[in-house]
Coordinates of C-alpha atoms in Angstrom, one line a residue:
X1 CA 13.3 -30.5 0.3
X2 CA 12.4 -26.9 1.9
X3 CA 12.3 -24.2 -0.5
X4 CA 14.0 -20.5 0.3
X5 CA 11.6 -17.8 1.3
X6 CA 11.7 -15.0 -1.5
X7 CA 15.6 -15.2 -2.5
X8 CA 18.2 -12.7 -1.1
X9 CA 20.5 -12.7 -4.3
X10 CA 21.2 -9.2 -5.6
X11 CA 21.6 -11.3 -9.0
X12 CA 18.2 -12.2 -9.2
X13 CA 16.9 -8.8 -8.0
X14 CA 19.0 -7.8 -10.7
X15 CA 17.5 -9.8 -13.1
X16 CA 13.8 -8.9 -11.8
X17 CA 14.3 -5.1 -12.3
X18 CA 15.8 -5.6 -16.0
X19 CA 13.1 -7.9 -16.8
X20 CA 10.5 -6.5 -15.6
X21 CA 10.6 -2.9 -14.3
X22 CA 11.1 0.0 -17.3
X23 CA 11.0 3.9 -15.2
X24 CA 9.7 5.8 -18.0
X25 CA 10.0 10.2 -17.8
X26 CA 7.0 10.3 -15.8
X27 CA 8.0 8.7 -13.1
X28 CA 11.8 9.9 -13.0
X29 CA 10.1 13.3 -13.1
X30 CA 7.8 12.2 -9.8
X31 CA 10.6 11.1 -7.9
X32 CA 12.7 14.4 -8.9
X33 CA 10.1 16.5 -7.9
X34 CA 9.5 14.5 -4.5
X35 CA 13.2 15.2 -3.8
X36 CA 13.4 18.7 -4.6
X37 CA 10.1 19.7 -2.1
X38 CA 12.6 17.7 0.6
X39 CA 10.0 14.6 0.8
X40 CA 11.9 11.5 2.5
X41 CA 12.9 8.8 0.7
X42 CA 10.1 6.2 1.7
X43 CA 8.1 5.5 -1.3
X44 CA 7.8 1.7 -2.5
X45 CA 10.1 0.2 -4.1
X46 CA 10.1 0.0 -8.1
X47 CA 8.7 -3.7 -7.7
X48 CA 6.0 -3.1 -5.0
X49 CA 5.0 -0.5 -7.1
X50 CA 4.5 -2.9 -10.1
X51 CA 2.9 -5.4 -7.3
X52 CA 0.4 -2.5 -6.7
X53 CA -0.3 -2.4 -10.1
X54 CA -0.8 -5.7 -10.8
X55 CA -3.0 -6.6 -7.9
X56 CA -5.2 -3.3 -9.0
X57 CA -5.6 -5.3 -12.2
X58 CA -6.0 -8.6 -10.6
X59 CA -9.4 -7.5 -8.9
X60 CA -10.1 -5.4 -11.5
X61 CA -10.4 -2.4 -8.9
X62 CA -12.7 0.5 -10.1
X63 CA -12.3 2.1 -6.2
X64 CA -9.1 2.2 -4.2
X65 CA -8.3 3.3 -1.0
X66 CA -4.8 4.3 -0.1
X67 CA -3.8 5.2 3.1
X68 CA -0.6 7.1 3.1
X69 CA 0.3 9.2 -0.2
X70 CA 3.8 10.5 0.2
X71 CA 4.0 12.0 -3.2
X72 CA 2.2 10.0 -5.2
X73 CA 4.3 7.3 -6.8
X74 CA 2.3 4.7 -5.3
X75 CA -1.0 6.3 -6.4
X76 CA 0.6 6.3 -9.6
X77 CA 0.6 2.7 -9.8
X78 CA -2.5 1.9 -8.3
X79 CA -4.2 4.2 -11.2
X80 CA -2.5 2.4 -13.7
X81 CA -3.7 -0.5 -12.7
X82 CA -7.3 1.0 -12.7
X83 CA -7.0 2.6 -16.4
X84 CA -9.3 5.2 -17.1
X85 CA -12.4 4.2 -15.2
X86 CA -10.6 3.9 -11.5
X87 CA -11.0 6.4 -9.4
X88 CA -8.6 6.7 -6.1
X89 CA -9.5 7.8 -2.5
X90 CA -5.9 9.0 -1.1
X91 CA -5.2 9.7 2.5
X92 CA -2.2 11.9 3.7
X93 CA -1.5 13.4 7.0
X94 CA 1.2 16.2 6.0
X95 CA 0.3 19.1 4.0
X96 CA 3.4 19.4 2.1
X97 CA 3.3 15.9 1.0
X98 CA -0.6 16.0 -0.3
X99 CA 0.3 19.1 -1.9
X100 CA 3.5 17.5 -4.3
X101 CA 1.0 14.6 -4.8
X102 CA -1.6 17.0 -6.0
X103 CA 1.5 18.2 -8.4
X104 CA 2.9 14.7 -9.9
X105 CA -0.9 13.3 -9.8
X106 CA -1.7 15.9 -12.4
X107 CA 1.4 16.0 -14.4
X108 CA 0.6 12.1 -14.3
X109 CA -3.2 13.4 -16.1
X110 CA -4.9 11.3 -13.3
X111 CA -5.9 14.7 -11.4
X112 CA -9.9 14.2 -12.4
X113 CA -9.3 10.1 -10.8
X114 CA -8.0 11.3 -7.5
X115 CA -9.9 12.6 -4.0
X116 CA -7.1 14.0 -1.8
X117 CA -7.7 14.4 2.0
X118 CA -5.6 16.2 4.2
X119 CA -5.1 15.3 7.7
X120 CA -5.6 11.9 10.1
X121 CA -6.7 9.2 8.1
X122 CA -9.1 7.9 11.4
X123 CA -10.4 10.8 11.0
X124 CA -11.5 11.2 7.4
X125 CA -12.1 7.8 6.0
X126 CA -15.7 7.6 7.5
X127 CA -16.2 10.8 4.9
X128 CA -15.9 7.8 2.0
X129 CA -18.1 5.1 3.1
X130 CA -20.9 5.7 1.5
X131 CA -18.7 5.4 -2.1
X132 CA -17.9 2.2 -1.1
X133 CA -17.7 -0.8 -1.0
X134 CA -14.2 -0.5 -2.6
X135 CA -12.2 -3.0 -4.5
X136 CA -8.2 -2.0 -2.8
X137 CA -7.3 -0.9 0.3
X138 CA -3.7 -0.4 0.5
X139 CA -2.1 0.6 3.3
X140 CA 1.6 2.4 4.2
X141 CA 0.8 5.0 6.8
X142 CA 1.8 5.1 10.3
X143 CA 2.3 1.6 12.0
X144 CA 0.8 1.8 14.9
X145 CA -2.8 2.6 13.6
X146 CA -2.5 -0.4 10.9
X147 CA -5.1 -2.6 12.9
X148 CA -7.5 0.6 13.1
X149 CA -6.8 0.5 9.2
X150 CA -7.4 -3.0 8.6
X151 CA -10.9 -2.9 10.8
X152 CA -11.8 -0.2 8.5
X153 CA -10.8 -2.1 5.7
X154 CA -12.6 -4.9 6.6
X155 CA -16.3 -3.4 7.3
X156 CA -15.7 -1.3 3.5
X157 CA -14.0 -3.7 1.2
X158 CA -16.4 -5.8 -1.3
X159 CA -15.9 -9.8 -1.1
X160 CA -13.3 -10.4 -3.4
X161 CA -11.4 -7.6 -2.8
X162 CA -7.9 -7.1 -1.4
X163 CA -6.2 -5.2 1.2
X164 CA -3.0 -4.6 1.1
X165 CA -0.2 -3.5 3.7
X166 CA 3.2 -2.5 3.6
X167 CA 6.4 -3.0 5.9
X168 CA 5.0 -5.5 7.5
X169 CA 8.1 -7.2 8.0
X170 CA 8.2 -4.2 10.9
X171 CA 12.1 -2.9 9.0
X172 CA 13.4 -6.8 9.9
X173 CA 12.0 -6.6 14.1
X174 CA 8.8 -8.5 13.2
X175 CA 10.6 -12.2 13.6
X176 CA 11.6 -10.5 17.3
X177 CA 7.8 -11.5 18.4
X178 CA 7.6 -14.2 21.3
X179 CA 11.5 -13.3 21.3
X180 CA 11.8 -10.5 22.9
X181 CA 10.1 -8.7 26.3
X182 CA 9.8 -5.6 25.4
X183 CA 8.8 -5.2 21.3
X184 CA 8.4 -1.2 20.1
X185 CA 4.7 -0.3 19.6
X186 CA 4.6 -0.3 16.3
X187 CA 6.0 -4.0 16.1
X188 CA 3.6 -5.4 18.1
X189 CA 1.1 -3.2 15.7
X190 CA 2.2 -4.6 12.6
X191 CA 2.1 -7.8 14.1
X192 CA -1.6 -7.8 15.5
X193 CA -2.3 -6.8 11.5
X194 CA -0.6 -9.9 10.1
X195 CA -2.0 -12.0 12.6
X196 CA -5.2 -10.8 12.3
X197 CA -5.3 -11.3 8.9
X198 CA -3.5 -14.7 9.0
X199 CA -6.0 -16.0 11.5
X200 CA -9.4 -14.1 9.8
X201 CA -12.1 -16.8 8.2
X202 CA -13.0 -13.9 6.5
X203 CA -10.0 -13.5 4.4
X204 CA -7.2 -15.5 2.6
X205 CA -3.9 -14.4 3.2
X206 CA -0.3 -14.2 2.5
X207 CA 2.8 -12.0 2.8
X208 CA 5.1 -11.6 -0.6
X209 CA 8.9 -11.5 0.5
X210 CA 9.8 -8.6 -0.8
X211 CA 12.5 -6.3 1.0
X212 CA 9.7 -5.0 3.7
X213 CA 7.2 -7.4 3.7
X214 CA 4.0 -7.2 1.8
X215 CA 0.8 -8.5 3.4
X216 CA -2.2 -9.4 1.1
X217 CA -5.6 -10.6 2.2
X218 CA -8.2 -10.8 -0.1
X219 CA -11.7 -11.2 1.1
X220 CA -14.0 -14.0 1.2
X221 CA -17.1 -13.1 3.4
X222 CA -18.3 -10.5 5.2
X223 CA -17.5 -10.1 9.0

């Protein structure tokens, strides 16, 4: 007998969220302040975040990598994860946004565990390198750079560690692959990441089914 993959039921995702997701005033005050500076509504969802977390713990990250701030509700969760000795690397192309992330990351008291950069990602990870290697990459940025992301992720991440990359269910398109002619570019992008991934001897890999897909590879050998 086949098994479902993940389980559409808005009972059980019901049941998830009362059983295991509590937003405490912190993070109702993040998301009230990411509203009232006009930030779009795009941060992961309350149980990604919690996935964040618990992968953080899982490795026992001490350095993460995030590529794509927002506001900081995912850093949030990463830090948690990390407790007091973590430290985060965050990467966010919009001023505005990096600047209510500097807000909610220090209302959060993880302002001393946080290195903010401003401006393309490409651009400023090589700045970080010599921290590394890091335990987390994860990655919600701009689609169509995702395989430049995961190449960087894959020179700088320790063995062991885990990268990380959300939406890669490409906002329900991704099953269009091999389907359709012409596929947007950041389809085929987010494809070339899963596949890559999927296919790598170098990592072990697997997508949770959550609403927008949620790749995880965690690394077994260097390239």
């Amino acid at each position: 007998m086949s098994k479902e993959f993940g389980n559409p039921s808005s009972d059980i995702e019901g049941y998830v969220k009362e059983l295991f997701w509590t937003e405490d005033e912190l993070l109702r005050n993040v998301l009230r302040e990411c509203r009232e500076a006009g930030l779009p509504d795009i941060q992961v969802s309350e149980l990604d975040a919690r996935h964040l977390e618990v992968l953080a713990r899982l490795v026992r990250a001490r350095k993460a990598v995030e590529i794509g701030t927002l506001g900081g509700y995912s850093g949030i969760f990463l830090l948690r994860g990390m407790e007091s000795e973590g430290h985060l690397y965050t990467f966010e192309f919009s001023p505005l946004h990096a600047q209510v992330a500097h807000r909610n990351f220090k209302m959060a008291k993880f302002d001393r565990q946080v290195t903010q950069y401003v401006g393309a990602a490409l651009e400023n990870l090589p700045t970080i390198e010599p921290e590394g290697p890091f335990d987390l990459v994860f990655i919600d940025a701009d689609k169509g750079n995702y395989p430049m992301y995961l190449e960087w992720a894959e020179r700088n991440l320790r063995v062991g560690g885990v990268v990380i990359g959300d939406n890669t269910f490409a906002f329900g398109k991704i099953s269009e692959v091999g389907k359709v002619n012409e596929l947007a570019p950041s389809v085929k992008a987010l494809h070339q990441f899963n596949s890559h991934l999927a296919k790598s001897p170098h990592f072990c890999t697997t997508i949770f089914p959550t609403g927008e897909g949620l790749t995880v590879g965690v690394k077994l050998s260097h390239p």
